[in-house]
Amino acid sequence: MQTLNQALFIFFAVLAVASAILMVTRRNIVHSAVFLITTLLSTAGIFLLLEAEFLFIVQIILYVGGIMVLFVFVIMLVNLDVSMRQVQFNRQWFVAGALSLVLALQFLFAIWVGRGALHLHGTDMQIAPKNTEAVADALFSHYMLPFEIASILLLVAMIGAVVMAKRRVG
Amino acid sequence: MGHLIPPSIMPFVLPVVYAVVIVAVLPLLAGYIVLMERKVMADMQARLGPMRVGPHGLLQPIADAVKLLLKEDIIPDKADRLMFWFAPLVSVTMALLAYSALAIGPAFQIADLNIGLLFILAVSSLGIYGIVLGGWASNSHYSLLGALRSAAQLVSYETAAGLALISVLLLAGSLSMKDIVQAQSDQGVWFGFSVPFGFFIYLVGSIAETNRAPFDLPEAESELVAGYMTEYSGFRWSLYFLAEYANMVIVAGIATTLFLGGWLRPGARYHEHIPGTGIEWLDALPALLTLGVALYSLSLAPKQPVKIQKIVMVLVAVLCLGVAGILAGALFAPPAVMQGIHGAFWFMAKVFAYIYAFLWIRFTFPRYRFDQLMRLGWRFLIPLALVNVIGVGVAIVLRQQLAWGPIVSLIPTTLGTLGVAMFLAKDDAPTVAAHLVDGE
Amino acid sequence: MQRLKARFGDAFREASLDRKQAIALIAVEQLREISRYCRDEEKFDMLVDLTAVDWPKREKRFDVVLNLYSFAKNERLRLKAHAGENEPAPSVCEIWPAANWMERECYDMFGIVFEGHPNLTRILLPDEWQGHPLRKDYDILKQDTDWVRENLGIESGQ
Amino acid sequence: MGSGKSGNRERAVAAHNGHERMSNEHTIKTISGMDSVNATVLGADEIILNMGPQHPSTHGVLRVKLKLDGERVAGSECIIGYLHRGVEKIAEHRSYQQFAPYVDRMDYVAAVSNGLGYCEAVEKLLGTEAPPRARVVRTILTELQRIASHLLWLGTHALDIGALTPVFYCFREREEILKIFEKYCGARLTTHAFRIGGLQYETYDGFEEDTRRFCNDFAHKIDEYETLLTENRIWVGRTKGVGILNAADAIALGVTGPVLRASGVKWDLRKALPYAAYDQYEFDIPTRGTGDTYDRYVVRMEEMRQSRRICLQAIENIPTGPIMARIGKVLKPPPGEVYHSIEAPKGELGYYIVSDGTTQPYRVRVRPPSFINLQAFDKMAKGSLIADVVAIIGTIDIVLGEVDR
């Protein structure tokens, strides 16, 4: 079982990184959207490997099934050829390059420092067996208040969106 | 056979076998559902339906499949090749993936996930990409409009269907398909009866989710020609077609498991059934039914005009006899085996009954306009589903606190939901009586 | 008929009865005023038909024929006006919107220009078609051969 | 990826943001004039959607250019002429009898009533009248043709709106009527059933029984359609308030027939100016108030019932006697003109025939109800949705053979 888990983990990790890179470099927006979806799916795969199936499901339904659908909607409706014509890389690419270099160095440093703790066989960490129940209990018992506040916030956001849309159309 | 396969792969063998069986059977099943649809449509419209290929058109699906494979596979010139090839693939894989959690019989299930239902919902919600990307890739005005419309429709009706399922989960208590059916068997009542509104909303939601019948706007022939499928032809089109029918079977499967008691025989009291103390007549029903079909097809065999059709008819009769034999044999087998075989039969019977309801609705109702469709979804179904969930919740509290019986506690809440439904429906669509009066 | 004659005098050329159907011959210049009068005072509120007949031998070759019908009086009246070859006839579109397409068809078939018409283009034949088929001098076998060659890519059928 | 790929994005999306480029306009260059006008006139995000001429639901070769503001129809223009055969020009080179079969080809769905209109017009020109027996048989056949035409309208109209079943029921009944026509005059669709001056054939024996059998079982058949559609909430939702045409606009636009009656104008040529044998039978004229698609549906269903009533009354006493008036083989009507119109299933079908004394008519002008009713399409379609456009085309009940002539 051990080798299978590891093999899957490596597969998902490589997939995630590769599609992330591909997403950034594509010229055609729809292709980059699809690669974003593959990234999200591979992270969901990793959740599953960690036996956090509730997160796996939420990741798929929420991110890929919900938010990304709206992304693709917007991509189709927005007027593409104008943005196509604008020059993709304006003159500040030099500054951008330098900054990303600095960031890369920091990442490397962090990995180098923590190399001791990082061992690949992370899958046998013990998480509460029944993931869904565990999440539910935590959510509705200890973190009741934040949960309610979050839901009200979402409600307000939804109503706001509808009102804005109505005014534009009306 | 167990020692032949190294232990580390052992848990994967049975699911793989089941998966292969399902993926092989599915295209055939989809083909025969198409034939069933055309036959049912025909006799509803006072005509015969396909009679030419094979006796009573029984070989029609094979002919369709061959035709689709031989057809030229056109890609529109300026279409986005990668996406054009990728889109139907997405919708088919998502449709097939959903089968992994479906429990056809007590034994016949690829993977008994403890989040079975949620997994199927998640995967079917990914099916939208196949449609949306397909519409975009074929780079034609009509298919883009069709794709956008169907995406909007799917998203809005999924919420309604999801809420309907939640109301059942409150009663079932678990997400795994097997436990849900077990709960229905323990409570001795099918959830379809205890949560009628949940069943109704899910029925409407599932029709909309598979783009069928009054909600088949995306490929409404009259305005958008064929919606997102316009530019597809040949094998690619058949992939979409297969995905649609696979979705239909999944949706029917979910409805059967949740509302019609999965593989339970009507009035099943499995735990009281003591083997060998006389067979309840209901158990014999499956065997008798298939026997009847076998005899009927035998009687039809001589009347077939063409010799080859006679042979095929006889083959069909022999096949039915075989199935009847198995079902009858299972009666005397140990209960586990009997449950397995009969369970599968009852499950398939209910699935086909559900699909028949799909077809029935499809041929009686005209098509909804897009804004009416959306209005029905958002202003009628989703609020009703919310009220239904609250109703079931209240019923459960009543049962636990005041210890009312399972049925007694559900009655008041269902009536409450009925009241809300009447209120919502009042202003939604113009009531029929109103406009018959004016103008007369 | 007498009221019409009294009202318009010289513009009202001649009244006749053919097969028990009233026909009023009027001057083409007053067509619009007479039509307005018929609709408002005489209650001919429906323009049933507007068409033209080609009499090549006459100097004013075209007859513009308007068939009117009055719901109130359940009566029909036919107004006829003689119009010359390239002499524009007044359009009655504002009085009866029904005339819109009928006038376009007359222009398409006869070449009568109705001035005051909102969108006088050919309605049945392609826009670049030369010639007006329903004229007597337009032979039945004749075709706008160059349009056919250019658009359909075949030598004309004849 | 290069510009090739984005090029097609541009073209597809260009249609989105309004500056209209008729990319697929390669066949008939009829609308070159239209392009320049539209490009400037269009507002922010209006797109031009082309429906037809090969669109499944435009009842023939009608092409509709829709100016869309999102889903709503901002404006529309019908482009016709694809089926123009120059019937009126041919008429000037045919004798009166030779032209009769052409008349059936115009409104090919209701050929019998076309024939009736033409024959009666020429008889008026000649100053003669068909004998009573001929007039009664003509009335029966015309009313049967009206039912057949309305059945075809109901079937295709329901099919456009999505109800798959009624079309087969309607065609089953229509088949019965076509059988009667076939037995009577050998043809089902373009029947050329009547001759100038009366009838060519005596009614076959069993004509009365067939018609009576059809009328009797048609009664509960029509109730069958009613149960399928009238009470159907989706059908009502799709037709109520769609394509409204009020009475004033209807009269101004010269609209006639069921469309006019649905807008509340109680006018039917069979009652106002009776012809053939209509004055001998009593039937009433259905009208409705608001003039939307649902009212037109109810009016036409009611008309089918009234036609059935007329047929039943007519069969009771078909007078005996000659079936052909005494007119010579060669018809030379005195010079002059006549305008005669009948109530065809689509509306008032008129014939304006000018004769110069020779055997060939000098000018035959046909007043086509579909052509003039179609003119009201733009007023009905403005402000509706794309799905309604299909319903509106269906409810006007046009036949392109008659529109283009």
mmCIF file of N, CA and C in Angstrom, chain A residues 16-112:
data_model
loop_
_atom_site.group_PDB
_atom_site.id
_atom_site.type_symbol
_atom_site.label_atom_id
_atom_site.label_comp_id
_atom_site.label_asym_id
_atom_site.label_seq_id
_atom_site.Cartn_x
_atom_site.Cartn_y
_atom_site.Cartn_z
ATOM 1 N N ALA A 16 0.203 18.923 -10.401
ATOM 2 C CA ALA A 16 -0.192 20.262 -9.919
ATOM 3 C C ALA A 16 0.813 21.296 -10.407
ATOM 4 N N VAL A 17 2.088 21.027 -10.176
ATOM 5 C CA VAL A 17 3.113 22.030 -10.527
ATOM 6 C C VAL A 17 3.105 22.258 -12.045
ATOM 7 N N ALA A 18 3.067 21.161 -12.785
ATOM 8 C CA ALA A 18 3.155 21.297 -14.255
ATOM 9 C C ALA A 18 1.982 22.138 -14.758
ATOM 10 N N SER A 19 0.784 21.778 -14.321
ATOM 11 C CA SER A 19 -0.360 22.522 -14.888
ATOM 12 C C SER A 19 -0.333 23.975 -14.409
ATOM 13 N N ALA A 20 0.233 24.215 -13.207
ATOM 14 C CA ALA A 20 0.320 25.621 -12.762
ATOM 15 C C ALA A 20 1.211 26.403 -13.720
ATOM 16 N N ILE A 21 2.362 25.792 -14.031
ATOM 17 C CA ILE A 21 3.277 26.501 -14.957
ATOM 18 C C ILE A 21 2.597 26.707 -16.306
ATOM 19 N N LEU A 22 1.971 25.622 -16.781
ATOM 20 C CA LEU A 22 1.323 25.735 -18.101
ATOM 21 C C LEU A 22 0.258 26.828 -18.076
ATOM 22 N N MET A 23 -0.451 26.889 -16.956
ATOM 23 C CA MET A 23 -1.549 27.866 -16.890
ATOM 24 C C MET A 23 -1.012 29.272 -17.122
ATOM 25 N N VAL A 24 0.139 29.519 -16.506
ATOM 26 C CA VAL A 24 0.637 30.912 -16.580
ATOM 27 C C VAL A 24 1.117 31.228 -17.984
ATOM 28 N N THR A 25 1.679 30.212 -18.648
ATOM 29 C CA THR A 25 2.348 30.570 -19.922
ATOM 30 C C THR A 25 1.389 30.553 -21.122
ATOM 31 N N ARG A 26 0.162 30.029 -20.942
ATOM 32 C CA ARG A 26 -0.698 29.899 -22.156
ATOM 33 C C ARG A 26 -1.119 31.277 -22.665
ATOM 34 N N ARG A 27 -1.244 31.392 -24.003
ATOM 35 C CA ARG A 27 -1.793 32.665 -24.532
ATOM 36 C C ARG A 27 -3.320 32.600 -24.549
ATOM 37 N N ASN A 28 -3.813 31.410 -24.839
ATOM 38 C CA ASN A 28 -5.276 31.298 -25.003
ATOM 39 C C ASN A 28 -5.895 31.134 -23.615
ATOM 40 N N ILE A 29 -6.758 32.056 -23.276
ATOM 41 C CA ILE A 29 -7.313 32.108 -21.905
ATOM 42 C C ILE A 29 -8.014 30.802 -21.551
ATOM 43 N N VAL A 30 -8.762 30.242 -22.493
ATOM 44 C CA VAL A 30 -9.565 29.058 -22.148
ATOM 45 C C VAL A 30 -8.628 27.917 -21.776
ATOM 46 N N HIS A 31 -7.518 27.800 -22.498
ATOM 47 C CA HIS A 31 -6.575 26.722 -22.143
ATOM 48 C C HIS A 31 -6.045 26.931 -20.733
ATOM 49 N N SER A 32 -5.707 28.183 -20.411
ATOM 50 C CA SER A 32 -5.152 28.399 -19.049
ATOM 51 C C SER A 32 -6.222 28.109 -18.013
ATOM 52 N N ALA A 33 -7.488 28.389 -18.337
ATOM 53 C CA ALA A 33 -8.559 28.068 -17.365
ATOM 54 C C ALA A 33 -8.590 26.561 -17.124
ATOM 55 N N VAL A 34 -8.479 25.802 -18.206
ATOM 56 C CA VAL A 34 -8.551 24.331 -18.052
ATOM 57 C C VAL A 34 -7.379 23.855 -17.215
ATOM 58 N N PHE A 35 -6.200 24.480 -17.442
ATOM 59 C CA PHE A 35 -5.039 24.031 -16.647
ATOM 60 C C PHE A 35 -5.246 24.408 -15.190
ATOM 61 N N LEU A 36 -5.883 25.546 -14.934
ATOM 62 C CA LEU A 36 -6.165 25.906 -13.524
ATOM 63 C C LEU A 36 -7.040 24.831 -12.898
ATOM 64 N N ILE A 37 -8.008 24.373 -13.678
ATOM 65 C CA ILE A 37 -8.911 23.325 -13.143
ATOM 66 C C ILE A 37 -8.096 22.075 -12.823
ATOM 67 N N THR A 38 -7.157 21.699 -13.708
ATOM 68 C CA THR A 38 -6.357 20.495 -13.404
ATOM 69 C C THR A 38 -5.541 20.710 -12.135
ATOM 70 N N THR A 39 -5.013 21.926 -11.944
ATOM 71 C CA THR A 39 -4.263 22.153 -10.696
ATOM 72 C C THR A 39 -5.151 21.879 -9.494
ATOM 73 N N LEU A 40 -6.360 22.488 -9.532
ATOM 74 C CA LEU A 40 -7.256 22.323 -8.374
ATOM 75 C C LEU A 40 -7.595 20.850 -8.169
ATOM 76 N N LEU A 41 -7.822 20.150 -9.265
ATOM 77 C CA LEU A 41 -8.187 18.721 -9.120
ATOM 78 C C LEU A 41 -7.032 17.953 -8.499
ATOM 79 N N SER A 42 -5.799 18.296 -8.914
ATOM 80 C CA SER A 42 -4.688 17.509 -8.351
ATOM 81 C C SER A 42 -4.536 17.819 -6.857
ATOM 82 N N THR A 43 -4.772 19.088 -6.445
ATOM 83 C CA THR A 43 -4.706 19.340 -4.985
ATOM 84 C C THR A 43 -5.806 18.524 -4.289
ATOM 85 N N ALA A 44 -6.979 18.428 -4.966
ATOM 86 C CA ALA A 44 -8.050 17.617 -4.340
ATOM 87 C C ALA A 44 -7.551 16.181 -4.177
ATOM 88 N N GLY A 45 -6.833 15.696 -5.205
ATOM 89 C CA GLY A 45 -6.296 14.324 -5.121
ATOM 90 C C GLY A 45 -5.418 14.173 -3.896
ATOM 91 N N ILE A 46 -4.589 15.191 -3.664
ATOM 92 C CA ILE A 46 -3.678 15.093 -2.513
ATOM 93 C C ILE A 46 -4.489 15.066 -1.219
ATOM 94 N N PHE A 47 -5.553 15.866 -1.156
ATOM 95 C CA PHE A 47 -6.405 15.805 0.048
ATOM 96 C C PHE A 47 -6.875 14.371 0.273
ATOM 97 N N LEU A 48 -7.273 13.755 -0.841
ATOM 98 C CA LEU A 48 -7.833 12.395 -0.702
ATOM 99 C C LEU A 48 -6.771 11.462 -0.147
ATOM 100 N N LEU A 49 -5.516 11.697 -0.630
ATOM 101 C CA LEU A 49 -4.440 10.813 -0.147
ATOM 102 C C LEU A 49 -4.275 10.955 1.355
ATOM 103 N N LEU A 50 -4.549 12.155 1.839
ATOM 104 C CA LEU A 50 -4.409 12.385 3.285
ATOM 105 C C LEU A 50 -5.679 11.925 4.002
ATOM 106 N N GLU A 51 -6.542 11.192 3.293
ATOM 107 C CA GLU A 51 -7.804 10.678 3.844
ATOM 108 C C GLU A 51 -8.667 11.788 4.407
ATOM 109 N N ALA A 52 -8.529 12.982 3.809
ATOM 110 C CA ALA A 52 -9.457 14.054 4.227
ATOM 111 C C ALA A 52 -10.510 14.149 3.133
ATOM 112 N N GLU A 53 -11.400 13.126 3.050
ATOM 113 C CA GLU A 53 -12.283 13.072 1.882
ATOM 114 C C GLU A 53 -13.287 14.214 1.862
ATOM 115 N N PHE A 54 -13.637 14.761 3.044
ATOM 116 C CA PHE A 54 -14.610 15.856 3.009
ATOM 117 C C PHE A 54 -13.990 17.051 2.282
ATOM 118 N N LEU A 55 -12.702 17.302 2.607
ATOM 119 C CA LEU A 55 -12.029 18.426 1.913
ATOM 120 C C LEU A 55 -11.935 18.137 0.420
ATOM 121 N N PHE A 56 -11.669 16.869 0.091
ATOM 122 C CA PHE A 56 -11.585 16.461 -1.328
ATOM 123 C C PHE A 56 -12.885 16.850 -2.033
ATOM 124 N N ILE A 57 -13.983 16.494 -1.378
ATOM 125 C CA ILE A 57 -15.295 16.755 -2.020
ATOM 126 C C ILE A 57 -15.545 18.265 -2.105
ATOM 127 N N VAL A 58 -15.270 18.937 -0.981
ATOM 128 C CA VAL A 58 -15.571 20.389 -0.976
ATOM 129 C C VAL A 58 -14.724 21.077 -2.044
ATOM 130 N N GLN A 59 -13.457 20.634 -2.125
ATOM 131 C CA GLN A 59 -12.574 21.237 -3.143
ATOM 132 C C GLN A 59 -13.174 21.090 -4.532
ATOM 133 N N ILE A 60 -13.674 19.889 -4.801
ATOM 134 C CA ILE A 60 -14.204 19.651 -6.164
ATOM 135 C C ILE A 60 -15.488 20.453 -6.350
ATOM 136 N N ILE A 61 -16.433 20.290 -5.433
ATOM 137 C CA ILE A 61 -17.747 20.924 -5.670
ATOM 138 C C ILE A 61 -17.579 22.438 -5.679
ATOM 139 N N LEU A 62 -16.900 22.955 -4.664
ATOM 140 C CA LEU A 62 -16.839 24.418 -4.555
ATOM 141 C C LEU A 62 -15.956 25.010 -5.632
ATOM 142 N N TYR A 63 -14.689 24.638 -5.576
ATOM 143 C CA TYR A 63 -13.744 25.308 -6.488
ATOM 144 C C TYR A 63 -14.025 24.978 -7.932
ATOM 145 N N VAL A 64 -13.925 23.667 -8.210
ATOM 146 C CA VAL A 64 -13.954 23.322 -9.635
ATOM 147 C C VAL A 64 -15.393 23.402 -10.150
ATOM 148 N N GLY A 65 -16.339 22.879 -9.363
ATOM 149 C CA GLY A 65 -17.715 22.852 -9.866
ATOM 150 C C GLY A 65 -18.346 24.227 -9.827
ATOM 151 N N GLY A 66 -17.976 25.080 -8.876
ATOM 152 C CA GLY A 66 -18.693 26.345 -8.770
ATOM 153 C C GLY A 66 -17.898 27.504 -9.336
ATOM 154 N N ILE A 67 -16.826 27.825 -8.639
ATOM 155 C CA ILE A 67 -16.103 29.077 -8.974
ATOM 156 C C ILE A 67 -15.542 29.010 -10.385
ATOM 157 N N MET A 68 -14.962 27.856 -10.733
ATOM 158 C CA MET A 68 -14.324 27.798 -12.063
ATOM 159 C C MET A 68 -15.375 27.893 -13.168
ATOM 160 N N VAL A 69 -16.596 27.407 -12.891
ATOM 161 C CA VAL A 69 -17.637 27.515 -13.934
ATOM 162 C C VAL A 69 -17.897 28.993 -14.212
ATOM 163 N N LEU A 70 -17.960 29.773 -13.112
ATOM 164 C CA LEU A 70 -18.191 31.218 -13.335
ATOM 165 C C LEU A 70 -17.002 31.819 -14.076
ATOM 166 N N PHE A 71 -15.785 31.346 -13.726
ATOM 167 C CA PHE A 71 -14.604 31.847 -14.473
ATOM 168 C C PHE A 71 -14.814 31.634 -15.961
ATOM 169 N N VAL A 72 -15.160 30.387 -16.308
ATOM 170 C CA VAL A 72 -15.268 30.069 -17.759
ATOM 171 C C VAL A 72 -16.407 30.886 -18.363
ATOM 172 N N PHE A 73 -17.469 31.081 -17.565
ATOM 173 C CA PHE A 73 -18.582 31.929 -18.055
ATOM 174 C C PHE A 73 -18.054 33.302 -18.443
ATOM 175 N N VAL A 74 -17.304 33.873 -17.496
ATOM 176 C CA VAL A 74 -16.836 35.254 -17.735
ATOM 177 C C VAL A 74 -15.921 35.278 -18.952
ATOM 178 N N ILE A 75 -15.076 34.259 -19.046
ATOM 179 C CA ILE A 75 -14.131 34.236 -20.183
ATOM 180 C C ILE A 75 -14.900 34.263 -21.500
ATOM 181 N N MET A 76 -16.014 33.525 -21.518
ATOM 182 C CA MET A 76 -16.728 33.434 -22.805
ATOM 183 C C MET A 76 -17.460 34.730 -23.101
ATOM 184 N N LEU A 77 -17.991 35.354 -22.059
ATOM 185 C CA LEU A 77 -18.835 36.521 -22.341
ATOM 186 C C LEU A 77 -17.997 37.772 -22.564
ATOM 187 N N VAL A 78 -16.845 37.810 -21.915
ATOM 188 C CA VAL A 78 -16.070 39.079 -22.001
ATOM 189 C C VAL A 78 -15.509 39.198 -23.404
ATOM 190 N N ASN A 79 -15.182 40.305 -23.783
ATOM 191 C CA ASN A 79 -14.810 40.582 -25.178
ATOM 192 C C ASN A 79 -13.312 40.344 -25.302
ATOM 193 N N LEU A 80 -12.975 39.232 -25.943
ATOM 194 C CA LEU A 80 -11.584 38.728 -25.855
ATOM 195 C C LEU A 80 -10.643 39.442 -26.809
ATOM 196 N N ASP A 81 -11.162 39.778 -28.020
ATOM 197 C CA ASP A 81 -10.139 40.136 -29.006
ATOM 198 C C ASP A 81 -9.463 41.459 -28.648
ATOM 199 N N VAL A 82 -10.156 42.283 -27.838
ATOM 200 C CA VAL A 82 -9.477 43.544 -27.485
ATOM 201 C C VAL A 82 -8.266 43.204 -26.614
ATOM 202 N N SER A 83 -8.488 42.331 -25.607
ATOM 203 C CA SER A 83 -7.338 42.039 -24.710
ATOM 204 C C SER A 83 -6.262 41.289 -25.484
ATOM 205 N N MET A 84 -6.677 40.494 -26.470
ATOM 206 C CA MET A 84 -5.678 39.734 -27.268
ATOM 207 C C MET A 84 -4.712 40.717 -27.934
ATOM 208 N N ARG A 85 -5.284 41.816 -28.385
ATOM 209 C CA ARG A 85 -4.438 42.686 -29.205
ATOM 210 C C ARG A 85 -3.427 43.436 -28.328
ATOM 211 N N GLN A 86 -3.786 43.634 -27.017
ATOM 212 C CA GLN A 86 -2.805 44.403 -26.226
ATOM 213 C C GLN A 86 -1.501 43.603 -26.085
ATOM 214 N N VAL A 87 -0.419 44.344 -26.015
ATOM 215 C CA VAL A 87 0.894 43.681 -25.895
ATOM 216 C C VAL A 87 0.936 42.947 -24.554
ATOM 217 N N GLN A 88 1.335 41.667 -24.597
ATOM 218 C CA GLN A 88 1.274 40.882 -23.355
ATOM 219 C C GLN A 88 2.331 41.367 -22.351
ATOM 220 N N PHE A 89 3.535 41.517 -22.854
ATOM 221 C CA PHE A 89 4.597 41.839 -21.863
ATOM 222 C C PHE A 89 5.001 43.274 -22.067
ATOM 223 N N ASN A 90 4.607 44.124 -21.130
ATOM 224 C CA ASN A 90 5.053 45.527 -21.300
ATOM 225 C C ASN A 90 6.480 45.676 -20.746
ATOM 226 N N ARG A 91 6.898 46.939 -20.655
ATOM 227 C CA ARG A 91 8.351 47.109 -20.510
ATOM 228 C C ARG A 91 8.833 46.651 -19.130
ATOM 229 N N GLN A 92 7.995 46.549 -18.115
ATOM 230 C CA GLN A 92 8.566 46.311 -16.770
ATOM 231 C C GLN A 92 8.934 44.844 -16.568
ATOM 232 N N TRP A 93 9.132 44.094 -17.613
ATOM 233 C CA TRP A 93 9.383 42.663 -17.352
ATOM 234 C C TRP A 93 10.689 42.487 -16.594
ATOM 235 N N PHE A 94 11.606 43.463 -16.733
ATOM 236 C CA PHE A 94 12.894 43.303 -16.047
ATOM 237 C C PHE A 94 12.650 43.326 -14.529
ATOM 238 N N VAL A 95 11.865 44.323 -14.067
ATOM 239 C CA VAL A 95 11.604 44.433 -12.614
ATOM 240 C C VAL A 95 10.921 43.143 -12.134
ATOM 241 N N ALA A 96 9.944 42.692 -12.916
ATOM 242 C CA ALA A 96 9.200 41.482 -12.503
ATOM 243 C C ALA A 96 10.175 40.325 -12.350
ATOM 244 N N GLY A 97 11.090 40.212 -13.315
ATOM 245 C CA GLY A 97 12.050 39.093 -13.262
ATOM 246 C C GLY A 97 12.845 39.141 -11.975
ATOM 247 N N ALA A 98 13.333 40.333 -11.629
ATOM 248 C CA ALA A 98 14.164 40.434 -10.416
ATOM 249 C C ALA A 98 13.358 39.999 -9.204
ATOM 250 N N LEU A 99 12.171 40.541 -9.068
ATOM 251 C CA LEU A 99 11.345 40.220 -7.883
ATOM 252 C C LEU A 99 11.118 38.714 -7.779
ATOM 253 N N SER A 100 10.777 38.085 -8.888
ATOM 254 C CA SER A 100 10.470 36.648 -8.797
ATOM 255 C C SER A 100 11.724 35.889 -8.396
ATOM 256 N N LEU A 101 12.886 36.396 -8.839
ATOM 257 C CA LEU A 101 14.139 35.724 -8.439
ATOM 258 C C LEU A 101 14.270 35.753 -6.914
ATOM 259 N N VAL A 102 14.024 36.939 -6.370
ATOM 260 C CA VAL A 102 14.156 37.075 -4.895
ATOM 261 C C VAL A 102 13.211 36.083 -4.214
ATOM 262 N N LEU A 103 12.005 36.042 -4.700
ATOM 263 C CA LEU A 103 10.989 35.159 -4.086
ATOM 264 C C LEU A 103 11.458 33.719 -4.151
ATOM 265 N N ALA A 104 12.011 33.332 -5.327
ATOM 266 C CA ALA A 104 12.454 31.935 -5.493
ATOM 267 C C ALA A 104 13.516 31.620 -4.446
ATOM 268 N N LEU A 105 14.429 32.585 -4.268
ATOM 269 C CA LEU A 105 15.501 32.339 -3.284
ATOM 270 C C LEU A 105 14.889 32.078 -1.914
ATOM 271 N N GLN A 106 13.919 32.914 -1.531
ATOM 272 C CA GLN A 106 13.333 32.716 -0.188
ATOM 273 C C GLN A 106 12.758 31.313 -0.087
ATOM 274 N N PHE A 107 12.020 30.868 -1.129
ATOM 275 C CA PHE A 107 11.419 29.524 -1.077
ATOM 276 C C PHE A 107 12.510 28.480 -0.823
ATOM 277 N N LEU A 108 13.582 28.611 -1.665
ATOM 278 C CA LEU A 108 14.643 27.601 -1.551
ATOM 279 C C LEU A 108 15.192 27.577 -0.122
ATOM 280 N N PHE A 109 15.375 28.786 0.401
ATOM 281 C CA PHE A 109 15.953 28.861 1.747
ATOM 282 C C PHE A 109 15.024 28.131 2.729
ATOM 283 N N ALA A 110 13.723 28.407 2.602
ATOM 284 C CA ALA A 110 12.784 27.782 3.551
ATOM 285 C C ALA A 110 12.866 26.263 3.436
ATOM 286 N N ILE A 111 12.898 25.755 2.209
ATOM 287 C CA ILE A 111 12.927 24.294 2.044
ATOM 288 C C ILE A 111 14.241 23.768 2.647
ATOM 289 N N TRP A 112 15.339 24.477 2.384
ATOM 290 C CA TRP A 112 16.641 23.989 2.833
ATOM 291 C C TRP A 112 16.667 23.906 4.362
#
